[in-house]
């Protein structure tokens, strides 16, 4: 009986312990679930608060965006008005520049030449009359004693052809020659500037077929001859002399330069640029890609021999074109994004004009950048090609001699 009693007591305590264990487990799980519910409620409250803050931020952003749109419209109107005012100021500046051309600062050179002139007058005083005209005396000192002091007027003739090209007029005749593009074997001849301005495109012109391709808008017409640049089979630079009357090549000269070196960094297709003025035929070129300056060569127009070479000390960087007037090189500069062209560097082969003392001359605002500029000494005008537009610049000149 006693063992049965002990078994019952043992079973009772076992069941009682299990009950307490399961009750503790249930209490623990209940507490954990309550804690999870509390956390979920907290997360829910935070999410609702964040959602409310996000809606408020969205409203604030929308208000700020509306304000920015209004400010953008106001700023755009202000910029448009400023652009109109800047254009007006530039037109007024162009007008002032054409009316009051800047002085050409060559006082030192003027004094030197003036002293030479008076010395010449004294040496010939016994042979000539005292009342000799100063203009005659001046012409004996130099045949060409003028420099550019300003741009007097601009005439936009028409627009024909590609953005790059060249047009010029023979100083000894009224004929006009048009080179369209950067290379080709054909040029167009018109009897006069008026005929060219009245003709649609190239209709009405005489087409001249050359025996070889001209390269780049760097040609020149001088005394009835066309001088143009071509690249030989070995990519050497050659200057060709072509008789416009007989239609034949009279001479070819090889020029020792690197064909890939452009004269002007803003017009990389120009490897050599021919120019003509009162003193003859000139060639502007670059020695090599590593040489920073523009070089000038004086050529014999009959034999194409090189008479003399100068380093102009005018940099090729940001140069777009150049021309020669009375033995003085005028280099025109611009920016990569086309702006107002300006004559910023001069070089005189006679050392009568110093670049640092010469005036900074701006061209009137145009359409783009100059592809070429050709000087006509008979008319004292520049023939410019600007983004397909043919433009004539009439120049104001000043004598290097003091009167």
mmCIF file of C-alpha atoms in Angstrom:
data_model
loop_
_atom_site.group_PDB
_atom_site.id
_atom_site.type_symbol
_atom_site.label_atom_id
_atom_site.label_comp_id
_atom_site.label_asym_id
_atom_site.label_seq_id
_atom_site.Cartn_x
_atom_site.Cartn_y
_atom_site.Cartn_z
ATOM 1 C CA UNK A 1 0.000 0.000 0.000
ATOM 2 C CA UNK A 2 2.834 2.264 0.841
ATOM 3 C CA UNK A 3 4.472 2.049 -2.619
ATOM 4 C CA UNK A 4 1.163 2.904 -4.285
ATOM 5 C CA UNK A 5 0.893 5.983 -2.124
ATOM 6 C CA UNK A 6 4.379 7.086 -3.027
ATOM 7 C CA UNK A 7 3.624 6.628 -6.729
ATOM 8 C CA UNK A 8 0.517 8.769 -6.468
ATOM 9 C CA UNK A 9 2.399 11.492 -4.620
ATOM 10 C CA UNK A 10 5.178 11.433 -7.239
ATOM 11 C CA UNK A 11 2.698 11.652 -10.078
ATOM 12 C CA UNK A 12 0.900 14.556 -8.428
ATOM 13 C CA UNK A 13 4.100 16.554 -8.045
ATOM 14 C CA UNK A 14 5.083 15.817 -11.630
ATOM 15 C CA UNK A 15 1.761 17.016 -12.939
ATOM 16 C CA UNK A 16 1.858 20.073 -10.709
ATOM 17 C CA UNK A 17 5.409 20.967 -11.972
ATOM 18 C CA UNK A 18 4.383 20.528 -15.593
ATOM 19 C CA UNK A 19 1.413 22.758 -15.054
ATOM 20 C CA UNK A 20 3.566 25.467 -13.549
ATOM 21 C CA UNK A 21 6.071 25.104 -16.445
ATOM 22 C CA UNK A 22 3.416 25.427 -19.122
ATOM 23 C CA UNK A 23 1.858 28.348 -17.326
ATOM 24 C CA UNK A 24 5.211 30.155 -17.226
ATOM 25 C CA UNK A 25 5.759 29.443 -20.899
ATOM 26 C CA UNK A 26 2.351 30.855 -21.750
ATOM 27 C CA UNK A 27 3.010 33.941 -19.647
ATOM 28 C CA UNK A 28 6.345 34.470 -21.429
ATOM 29 C CA UNK A 29 4.805 34.121 -24.868
ATOM 30 C CA UNK A 30 1.985 36.448 -23.889
ATOM 31 C CA UNK A 31 4.469 39.079 -22.733
ATOM 32 C CA UNK A 32 6.486 38.755 -25.969
ATOM 33 C CA UNK A 33 3.379 39.130 -28.073
ATOM 34 C CA UNK A 34 2.377 42.222 -26.094
ATOM 35 C CA UNK A 35 5.877 43.659 -26.639
ATOM 36 C CA UNK A 36 5.632 42.946 -30.393
ATOM 37 C CA UNK A 37 2.221 44.597 -30.512
ATOM 38 C CA UNK A 38 3.660 47.631 -28.712
ATOM 39 C CA UNK A 39 6.514 47.817 -31.245
ATOM 40 C CA UNK A 40 4.120 47.425 -34.179
ATOM 41 C CA UNK A 41 1.970 50.219 -32.787
ATOM 42 C CA UNK A 42 5.089 52.382 -32.411
ATOM 43 C CA UNK A 43 6.129 51.634 -35.981
ATOM 44 C CA UNK A 44 2.645 52.396 -37.173
ATOM 45 C CA UNK A 45 2.647 55.735 -35.334
ATOM 46 C CA UNK A 46 6.087 56.613 -36.720
ATOM 47 C CA UNK A 47 5.074 55.615 -40.256
ATOM 48 C CA UNK A 48 1.976 57.767 -40.026
ATOM 49 C CA UNK A 49 4.069 60.671 -38.722
ATOM 50 C CA UNK A 50 6.632 60.227 -41.524
ATOM 51 C CA UNK A 51 3.833 60.086 -44.092
ATOM 52 C CA UNK A 52 2.389 63.309 -42.725
ATOM 53 C CA UNK A 53 5.818 65.000 -42.784
ATOM 54 C CA UNK A 54 6.386 63.763 -46.352
ATOM 55 C CA UNK A 55 3.067 65.260 -47.455
ATOM 56 C CA UNK A 56 3.999 68.550 -45.804
ATOM 57 C CA UNK A 57 7.425 68.490 -47.493
ATOM 58 C CA UNK A 58 5.771 67.783 -50.843
ATOM 59 C CA UNK A 59 3.512 70.778 -50.374
ATOM 60 C CA UNK A 60 6.496 72.968 -49.463
ATOM 61 C CA UNK A 61 8.424 71.661 -52.499
ATOM 62 C CA UNK A 62 5.492 72.421 -54.790
ATOM 63 C CA UNK A 63 5.303 75.967 -53.425
ATOM 64 C CA UNK A 64 9.082 76.400 -53.881
ATOM 65 C CA UNK A 65 8.915 75.059 -57.452
ATOM 66 C CA UNK A 66 6.141 77.509 -58.291
ATOM 67 C CA UNK A 67 8.286 80.290 -56.889
ATOM 68 C CA UNK A 68 11.309 79.115 -58.914
ATOM 69 C CA UNK A 69 9.206 79.033 -62.093
ATOM 70 C CA UNK A 70 8.087 82.567 -61.474
ATOM 71 C CA UNK A 71 11.670 83.637 -60.706
ATOM 72 C CA UNK A 72 12.893 81.837 -63.852
ATOM 73 C CA UNK A 73 10.382 83.753 -65.963
ATOM 74 C CA UNK A 74 11.444 87.031 -64.371
ATOM 75 C CA UNK A 75 15.150 86.260 -64.855
ATOM 76 C CA UNK A 76 14.521 85.220 -68.467
ATOM 77 C CA UNK A 77 12.738 88.500 -69.134
ATOM 78 C CA UNK A 78 15.606 90.405 -67.491
ATOM 79 C CA UNK A 79 18.197 88.529 -69.565
ATOM 80 C CA UNK A 80 16.230 89.155 -72.754
ATOM 81 C CA UNK A 81 16.059 92.836 -71.927
ATOM 82 C CA UNK A 82 19.780 92.869 -71.106
ATOM 83 C CA UNK A 83 20.544 91.151 -74.442
ATOM 84 C CA UNK A 84 18.540 93.792 -76.295
ATOM 85 C CA UNK A 85 20.397 96.552 -74.462
ATOM 86 C CA UNK A 86 23.785 94.903 -75.159
ATOM 87 C CA UNK A 87 22.925 94.644 -78.862
ATOM 88 C CA UNK A 88 21.938 98.305 -78.855
ATOM 89 C CA UNK A 89 25.193 99.271 -77.138
ATOM 90 C CA UNK A 90 27.220 97.200 -79.650
ATOM 91 C CA UNK A 91 25.462 98.896 -82.568
ATOM 92 C CA UNK A 92 26.151 102.280 -81.004
ATOM 93 C CA UNK A 93 29.794 101.291 -80.464
ATOM 94 C CA UNK A 94 30.059 100.173 -84.086
ATOM 95 C CA UNK A 95 28.598 103.511 -85.180
ATOM 96 C CA UNK A 96 30.997 105.441 -82.946
ATOM 97 C CA UNK A 97 33.935 103.395 -84.246
ATOM 98 C CA UNK A 98 32.990 104.153 -87.850
ATOM 99 C CA UNK A 99 32.545 107.849 -87.064
ATOM 100 C CA UNK A 100 35.622 108.341 -84.856
ATOM 101 C CA UNK A 101 38.322 105.947 -85.973
ATOM 102 C CA UNK A 102 41.056 105.368 -83.392
ATOM 103 C CA UNK A 103 44.443 106.934 -83.905
ATOM 104 C CA UNK A 104 47.183 104.795 -85.297
ATOM 105 C CA UNK A 105 49.939 104.998 -82.737
ATOM 106 C CA UNK A 106 53.094 105.161 -84.805
ATOM 107 C CA UNK A 107 54.550 108.380 -83.469
ATOM 108 C CA UNK A 108 58.063 106.987 -83.105
ATOM 109 C CA UNK A 109 58.106 105.656 -86.636
ATOM 110 C CA UNK A 110 56.577 108.889 -87.909
ATOM 111 C CA UNK A 111 59.401 110.911 -86.378
ATOM 112 C CA UNK A 112 62.050 108.651 -87.904
ATOM 113 C CA UNK A 113 60.526 108.801 -91.370
ATOM 114 C CA UNK A 114 59.891 112.516 -91.026
ATOM 115 C CA UNK A 115 63.558 113.099 -90.196
ATOM 116 C CA UNK A 116 64.568 111.031 -93.233
ATOM 117 C CA UNK A 117 62.193 113.034 -95.374
ATOM 118 C CA UNK A 118 63.565 116.368 -94.162
ATOM 119 C CA UNK A 119 67.103 115.098 -94.612
ATOM 120 C CA UNK A 120 66.230 114.179 -98.173
ATOM 121 C CA UNK A 121 64.683 117.606 -98.666
ATOM 122 C CA UNK A 122 67.799 119.358 -97.369
ATOM 123 C CA UNK A 123 70.109 117.284 -99.594
ATOM 124 C CA UNK A 124 68.085 118.228 -102.630
ATOM 125 C CA UNK A 125 67.353 121.791 -101.534
ATOM 126 C CA UNK A 126 69.842 123.258 -103.971
ATOM 127 C CA UNK A 127 68.365 121.362 -106.933
ATOM 128 C CA UNK A 128 64.664 121.785 -106.163
ATOM 129 C CA UNK A 129 62.493 124.779 -105.439
ATOM 130 C CA UNK A 130 61.757 125.674 -101.824
ATOM 131 C CA UNK A 131 58.018 125.421 -102.382
ATOM 132 C CA UNK A 132 58.091 121.771 -103.454
ATOM 133 C CA UNK A 133 54.877 119.917 -102.637
ATOM 134 C CA UNK A 134 55.145 117.714 -99.523
ATOM 135 C CA UNK A 135 53.138 114.947 -101.201
ATOM 136 C CA UNK A 136 55.774 114.606 -103.949
ATOM 137 C CA UNK A 137 58.528 114.482 -101.349
ATOM 138 C CA UNK A 138 56.603 111.897 -99.393
ATOM 139 C CA UNK A 139 56.156 109.661 -102.425
ATOM 140 C CA UNK A 140 59.938 109.565 -102.915
ATOM 141 C CA UNK A 141 60.466 108.354 -99.347
ATOM 142 C CA UNK A 142 58.066 105.437 -99.767
ATOM 143 C CA UNK A 143 55.552 104.328 -102.351
ATOM 144 C CA UNK A 144 53.210 102.995 -99.685
ATOM 145 C CA UNK A 145 53.076 104.846 -96.375
ATOM 146 C CA UNK A 146 49.628 104.082 -95.028
ATOM 147 C CA UNK A 147 48.274 102.045 -92.159
ATOM 148 C CA UNK A 148 44.735 101.160 -91.131
ATOM 149 C CA UNK A 149 43.232 103.420 -88.474
ATOM 150 C CA UNK A 150 39.666 102.092 -88.497
ATOM 151 C CA UNK A 151 36.776 100.458 -90.325
ATOM 152 C CA UNK A 152 34.664 103.139 -91.971
ATOM 153 C CA UNK A 153 31.724 101.110 -93.214
ATOM 154 C CA UNK A 154 30.454 97.566 -93.728
ATOM 155 C CA UNK A 155 28.403 96.239 -96.628
ATOM 156 C CA UNK A 156 26.886 92.756 -96.508
ATOM 157 C CA UNK A 157 26.594 91.963 -100.184
ATOM 158 C CA UNK A 158 24.836 88.594 -100.241
ATOM 159 C CA UNK A 159 24.996 85.017 -99.033
ATOM 160 C CA UNK A 160 26.060 82.296 -101.406
ATOM 161 C CA UNK A 161 28.004 79.081 -100.973
ATOM 162 C CA UNK A 162 29.280 77.165 -97.977
ATOM 163 C CA UNK A 163 30.433 78.569 -94.608
ATOM 164 C CA UNK A 164 34.052 78.457 -95.843
ATOM 165 C CA UNK A 165 35.240 80.185 -98.965
ATOM 166 C CA UNK A 166 36.905 83.236 -100.422
ATOM 167 C CA UNK A 167 36.125 86.049 -102.820
ATOM 168 C CA UNK A 168 38.352 88.799 -104.136
ATOM 169 C CA UNK A 169 38.735 91.382 -106.869
ATOM 170 C CA UNK A 170 41.723 91.884 -109.130
ATOM 171 C CA UNK A 171 43.206 95.308 -108.189
ATOM 172 C CA UNK A 172 43.968 95.989 -111.879
ATOM 173 C CA UNK A 173 40.473 95.164 -113.176
ATOM 174 C CA UNK A 174 36.847 95.024 -112.086
ATOM 175 C CA UNK A 175 36.601 91.224 -112.263
ATOM 176 C CA UNK A 176 35.526 89.318 -109.164
ATOM 177 C CA UNK A 177 36.598 85.757 -108.359
ATOM 178 C CA UNK A 178 34.699 83.420 -106.025
ATOM 179 C CA UNK A 179 36.171 80.293 -104.381
ATOM 180 C CA UNK A 180 33.448 78.227 -102.732
ATOM 181 C CA UNK A 181 34.424 75.715 -100.049
ATOM 182 C CA UNK A 182 37.846 74.643 -98.820
ATOM 183 C CA UNK A 183 39.118 72.974 -102.007
ATOM 184 C CA UNK A 184 38.204 72.332 -105.620
ATOM 185 C CA UNK A 185 39.331 72.743 -109.203
ATOM 186 C CA UNK A 186 36.725 75.349 -110.246
ATOM 187 C CA UNK A 187 36.386 79.066 -109.523
ATOM 188 C CA UNK A 188 33.713 81.543 -110.623
ATOM 189 C CA UNK A 189 34.499 84.802 -112.397
ATOM 190 C CA UNK A 190 32.122 87.784 -112.526
ATOM 191 C CA UNK A 191 32.647 90.939 -114.542
ATOM 192 C CA UNK A 192 32.068 93.205 -111.532
ATOM 193 C CA UNK A 193 30.901 93.324 -107.941
ATOM 194 C CA UNK A 194 27.517 94.537 -109.161
ATOM 195 C CA UNK A 195 27.128 91.537 -111.456
ATOM 196 C CA UNK A 196 28.033 89.238 -108.601
ATOM 197 C CA UNK A 197 25.556 90.893 -106.223
ATOM 198 C CA UNK A 198 22.725 90.658 -108.765
ATOM 199 C CA UNK A 199 23.314 87.045 -109.756
ATOM 200 C CA UNK A 200 21.507 84.240 -107.901
ATOM 201 C CA UNK A 201 24.132 81.793 -106.674
ATOM 202 C CA UNK A 202 26.791 81.271 -109.377
ATOM 203 C CA UNK A 203 24.426 81.781 -112.323
ATOM 204 C CA UNK A 204 25.853 84.215 -114.841
ATOM 205 C CA UNK A 205 29.465 83.584 -113.897
ATOM 206 C CA UNK A 206 32.255 82.291 -116.053
ATOM 207 C CA UNK A 207 33.457 79.016 -114.612
ATOM 208 C CA UNK A 208 37.218 78.570 -114.746
ATOM 209 C CA UNK A 209 38.425 74.980 -114.526
ATOM 210 C CA UNK A 210 41.924 74.790 -113.093
ATOM 211 C CA UNK A 211 44.454 72.065 -113.984
ATOM 212 C CA UNK A 212 44.750 71.104 -110.292
ATOM 213 C CA UNK A 213 42.830 71.535 -107.072
ATOM 214 C CA UNK A 214 43.265 74.661 -105.000
ATOM 215 C CA UNK A 215 43.549 73.911 -101.279
ATOM 216 C CA UNK A 216 41.970 76.162 -98.629
ATOM 217 C CA UNK A 217 40.652 79.719 -99.166
ATOM 218 C CA UNK A 218 44.172 81.154 -99.293
ATOM 219 C CA UNK A 219 44.469 82.218 -102.937
ATOM 220 C CA UNK A 220 45.255 85.637 -104.395
ATOM 221 C CA UNK A 221 44.559 87.419 -107.688
ATOM 222 C CA UNK A 222 47.248 89.875 -108.735
ATOM 223 C CA UNK A 223 47.875 91.599 -112.085
ATOM 224 C CA UNK A 224 45.773 89.179 -114.117
ATOM 225 C CA UNK A 225 47.259 86.056 -112.512
ATOM 226 C CA UNK A 226 45.766 83.657 -110.015
ATOM 227 C CA UNK A 227 48.119 82.409 -107.327
ATOM 228 C CA UNK A 228 46.786 79.423 -105.430
ATOM 229 C CA UNK A 229 48.023 76.774 -103.017
ATOM 230 C CA UNK A 230 47.915 73.083 -103.802
ATOM 231 C CA UNK A 231 49.217 70.011 -102.041
ATOM 232 C CA UNK A 232 51.463 67.759 -104.089
ATOM 233 C CA UNK A 233 51.500 63.979 -104.209
ATOM 234 C CA UNK A 234 53.817 63.891 -101.191
ATOM 235 C CA UNK A 235 51.558 66.394 -99.349
ATOM 236 C CA UNK A 236 54.087 69.135 -100.059
ATOM 237 C CA UNK A 237 52.812 72.697 -100.320
ATOM 238 C CA UNK A 238 53.085 74.211 -103.801
ATOM 239 C CA UNK A 239 52.239 77.684 -105.056
ATOM 240 C CA UNK A 240 50.793 77.685 -108.569
ATOM 241 C CA UNK A 241 50.774 80.731 -110.858
ATOM 242 C CA UNK A 242 47.882 80.586 -113.336
ATOM 243 C CA UNK A 243 47.358 83.041 -116.212
ATOM 244 C CA UNK A 244 43.667 83.977 -116.149
ATOM 245 C CA UNK A 245 43.843 85.374 -119.683
ATOM 246 C CA UNK A 246 45.442 82.425 -121.464
ATOM 247 C CA UNK A 247 44.135 79.766 -119.082
ATOM 248 C CA UNK A 248 47.501 78.104 -118.503
ATOM 249 C CA UNK A 249 49.932 77.499 -115.659
ATOM 250 C CA UNK A 250 53.032 79.651 -116.031
ATOM 251 C CA UNK A 251 55.003 78.570 -112.959
ATOM 252 C CA UNK A 252 54.947 76.302 -109.890
ATOM 253 C CA UNK A 253 57.083 76.692 -106.788
ATOM 254 C CA UNK A 254 57.607 74.212 -103.977
ATOM 255 C CA UNK A 255 57.430 75.716 -100.507
ATOM 256 C CA UNK A 256 59.363 73.986 -97.690
ATOM 257 C CA UNK A 257 56.757 73.831 -94.940
ATOM 258 C CA UNK A 258 54.884 71.071 -93.130
ATOM 259 C CA UNK A 259 51.627 70.642 -95.023
ATOM 260 C CA UNK A 260 49.677 69.735 -91.876
ATOM 261 C CA UNK A 261 50.633 72.921 -90.006
ATOM 262 C CA UNK A 262 47.751 75.408 -90.258
ATOM 263 C CA UNK A 263 48.440 79.127 -90.340
ATOM 264 C CA UNK A 264 45.463 80.052 -88.151
ATOM 265 C CA UNK A 265 44.226 77.816 -85.339
ATOM 266 C CA UNK A 266 40.593 78.858 -85.900
ATOM 267 C CA UNK A 267 40.811 77.949 -89.612
ATOM 268 C CA UNK A 268 42.834 74.717 -89.573
ATOM 269 C CA UNK A 269 42.239 73.986 -93.271
ATOM 270 C CA UNK A 270 44.459 76.944 -94.317
ATOM 271 C CA UNK A 271 48.024 75.625 -94.611
ATOM 272 C CA UNK A 272 49.277 78.721 -96.467
ATOM 273 C CA UNK A 273 47.638 82.064 -97.175
ATOM 274 C CA UNK A 274 48.589 84.212 -100.169
ATOM 275 C CA UNK A 275 48.087 87.976 -100.016
ATOM 276 C CA UNK A 276 48.640 90.883 -102.403
ATOM 277 C CA UNK A 277 49.052 94.588 -101.684
ATOM 278 C CA UNK A 278 50.707 97.678 -103.160
ATOM 279 C CA UNK A 279 54.152 96.192 -102.613
ATOM 280 C CA UNK A 280 53.592 92.821 -104.250
ATOM 281 C CA UNK A 281 52.857 89.214 -103.368
ATOM 282 C CA UNK A 282 53.142 87.690 -99.894
ATOM 283 C CA UNK A 283 52.724 84.274 -98.308
ATOM 284 C CA UNK A 284 51.639 83.694 -94.705
ATOM 285 C CA UNK A 285 52.430 80.249 -93.314
ATOM 286 C CA UNK A 286 53.514 78.214 -90.295
ATOM 287 C CA UNK A 287 56.919 76.582 -90.099
ATOM 288 C CA UNK A 288 55.585 73.551 -88.196
ATOM 289 C CA UNK A 289 52.952 72.501 -85.699
ATOM 290 C CA UNK A 290 55.360 73.195 -82.860
ATOM 291 C CA UNK A 291 56.101 76.745 -84.042
ATOM 292 C CA UNK A 292 53.676 79.143 -82.288
ATOM 293 C CA UNK A 293 54.104 82.168 -84.589
ATOM 294 C CA UNK A 294 52.955 83.101 -88.083
ATOM 295 C CA UNK A 295 55.705 83.549 -90.682
ATOM 296 C CA UNK A 296 55.682 85.917 -93.653
ATOM 297 C CA UNK A 297 57.483 85.437 -96.964
ATOM 298 C CA UNK A 298 57.928 88.062 -99.706
ATOM 299 C CA UNK A 299 57.534 86.415 -103.117
ATOM 300 C CA UNK A 300 58.550 87.557 -106.566
ATOM 301 C CA UNK A 301 55.227 87.541 -108.475
ATOM 302 C CA UNK A 302 57.044 86.761 -111.736
ATOM 303 C CA UNK A 303 59.322 83.884 -110.734
ATOM 304 C CA UNK A 304 57.730 82.861 -107.393
ATOM 305 C CA UNK A 305 61.148 83.091 -105.771
ATOM 306 C CA UNK A 306 61.260 83.773 -102.039
ATOM 307 C CA UNK A 307 62.953 87.134 -101.517
ATOM 308 C CA UNK A 308 62.843 87.327 -97.728
ATOM 309 C CA UNK A 309 61.247 85.626 -94.700
ATOM 310 C CA UNK A 310 60.179 87.156 -91.368
ATOM 311 C CA UNK A 311 58.909 85.829 -88.066
ATOM 312 C CA UNK A 312 55.933 88.122 -87.434
ATOM 313 C CA UNK A 313 55.847 87.231 -83.715
ATOM 314 C CA UNK A 314 52.059 87.098 -84.080
ATOM 315 C CA UNK A 315 50.740 83.887 -82.481
ATOM 316 C CA UNK A 316 48.753 81.352 -84.489
ATOM 317 C CA UNK A 317 46.580 80.528 -81.483
ATOM 318 C CA UNK A 318 43.054 82.002 -81.807
ATOM 319 C CA UNK A 319 43.953 83.603 -85.145
ATOM 320 C CA UNK A 320 41.259 83.322 -87.833
ATOM 321 C CA UNK A 321 42.689 85.327 -90.775
ATOM 322 C CA UNK A 322 45.306 87.879 -91.818
ATOM 323 C CA UNK A 323 46.009 90.315 -94.643
ATOM 324 C CA UNK A 324 48.790 92.646 -95.749
ATOM 325 C CA UNK A 325 48.568 96.409 -96.366
ATOM 326 C CA UNK A 326 51.644 98.383 -97.421
ATOM 327 C CA UNK A 327 53.984 95.706 -96.114
ATOM 328 C CA UNK A 328 52.217 95.511 -92.743
ATOM 329 C CA UNK A 329 50.623 92.243 -91.655
ATOM 330 C CA UNK A 330 47.333 92.549 -89.785
ATOM 331 C CA UNK A 331 46.361 89.373 -87.915
ATOM 332 C CA UNK A 332 42.694 88.997 -86.949
ATOM 333 C CA UNK A 333 41.790 87.080 -83.792
ATOM 334 C CA UNK A 334 38.588 85.627 -82.410
ATOM 335 C CA UNK A 335 37.417 82.969 -79.944
ATOM 336 C CA UNK A 336 36.393 79.336 -80.361
ATOM 337 C CA UNK A 337 32.797 80.413 -79.868
ATOM 338 C CA UNK A 338 32.643 83.090 -82.543
ATOM 339 C CA UNK A 339 32.534 86.608 -81.127
ATOM 340 C CA UNK A 340 33.707 90.007 -82.418
ATOM 341 C CA UNK A 341 36.830 89.709 -84.530
ATOM 342 C CA UNK A 342 39.642 92.104 -83.763
ATOM 343 C CA UNK A 343 42.989 93.133 -85.229
ATOM 344 C CA UNK A 344 45.253 92.391 -82.298
ATOM 345 C CA UNK A 345 48.713 91.890 -83.779
ATOM 346 C CA UNK A 346 50.648 93.820 -86.421
ATOM 347 C CA UNK A 347 54.000 93.293 -88.060
ATOM 348 C CA UNK A 348 55.652 95.792 -90.405
ATOM 349 C CA UNK A 349 58.475 94.525 -92.605
ATOM 350 C CA UNK A 350 59.927 98.051 -92.630
ATOM 351 C CA UNK A 351 59.862 98.319 -88.806
ATOM 352 C CA UNK A 352 57.800 101.491 -89.002
ATOM 353 C CA UNK A 353 54.836 100.159 -87.011
ATOM 354 C CA UNK A 354 55.117 98.484 -83.620
ATOM 355 C CA UNK A 355 52.364 96.012 -82.742
ATOM 356 C CA UNK A 356 52.159 97.156 -79.115
ATOM 357 C CA UNK A 357 51.606 100.773 -80.197
ATOM 358 C CA UNK A 358 48.996 100.084 -82.871
ATOM 359 C CA UNK A 359 45.279 100.545 -82.096
ATOM 360 C CA UNK A 360 43.055 97.577 -81.251
ATOM 361 C CA UNK A 361 40.491 97.566 -84.061
ATOM 362 C CA UNK A 362 37.255 95.599 -83.708
ATOM 363 C CA UNK A 363 35.194 94.393 -86.635
ATOM 364 C CA UNK A 364 31.445 95.053 -86.423
ATOM 365 C CA UNK A 365 29.409 92.159 -85.099
ATOM 366 C CA UNK A 366 28.556 89.660 -87.828
ATOM 367 C CA UNK A 367 27.245 86.128 -88.260
ATOM 368 C CA UNK A 368 30.170 83.898 -87.339
ATOM 369 C CA UNK A 369 33.906 84.007 -87.976
ATOM 370 C CA UNK A 370 35.956 85.034 -90.992
ATOM 371 C CA UNK A 371 36.931 82.196 -93.287
ATOM 372 C CA UNK A 372 39.069 84.634 -95.304
ATOM 373 C CA UNK A 373 39.955 88.323 -95.629
ATOM 374 C CA UNK A 374 41.444 89.702 -98.855
ATOM 375 C CA UNK A 375 42.696 93.272 -99.255
ATOM 376 C CA UNK A 376 42.251 95.298 -102.436
ATOM 377 C CA UNK A 377 44.857 98.093 -102.540
ATOM 378 C CA UNK A 378 43.096 99.926 -105.368
ATOM 379 C CA UNK A 379 39.869 100.359 -103.413
ATOM 380 C CA UNK A 380 41.342 100.158 -99.885
ATOM 381 C CA UNK A 381 38.725 97.568 -99.013
ATOM 382 C CA UNK A 382 38.624 94.131 -97.451
ATOM 383 C CA UNK A 383 36.660 91.330 -99.065
ATOM 384 C CA UNK A 384 35.480 89.029 -96.283
ATOM 385 C CA UNK A 385 33.788 85.631 -96.272
ATOM 386 C CA UNK A 386 31.789 85.084 -93.083
ATOM 387 C CA UNK A 387 29.675 81.940 -92.679
ATOM 388 C CA UNK A 388 28.677 82.050 -96.343
ATOM 389 C CA UNK A 389 28.094 85.832 -96.352
ATOM 390 C CA UNK A 390 30.159 88.018 -98.667
ATOM 391 C CA UNK A 391 31.090 91.249 -96.890
ATOM 392 C CA UNK A 392 32.983 94.378 -97.938
ATOM 393 C CA UNK A 393 34.814 96.392 -95.273
ATOM 394 C CA UNK A 394 35.781 99.900 -96.290
ATOM 395 C CA UNK A 395 38.869 100.982 -94.384
ATOM 396 C CA UNK A 396 40.020 104.289 -92.990
ATOM 397 C CA UNK A 397 43.708 104.836 -93.675
ATOM 398 C CA UNK A 398 46.297 107.074 -92.089
ATOM 399 C CA UNK A 399 49.688 108.006 -93.419
ATOM 400 C CA UNK A 400 52.717 106.898 -91.480
ATOM 401 C CA UNK A 401 54.352 110.259 -92.188
ATOM 402 C CA UNK A 402 53.360 113.271 -90.099
ATOM 403 C CA UNK A 403 52.005 116.055 -92.240
#
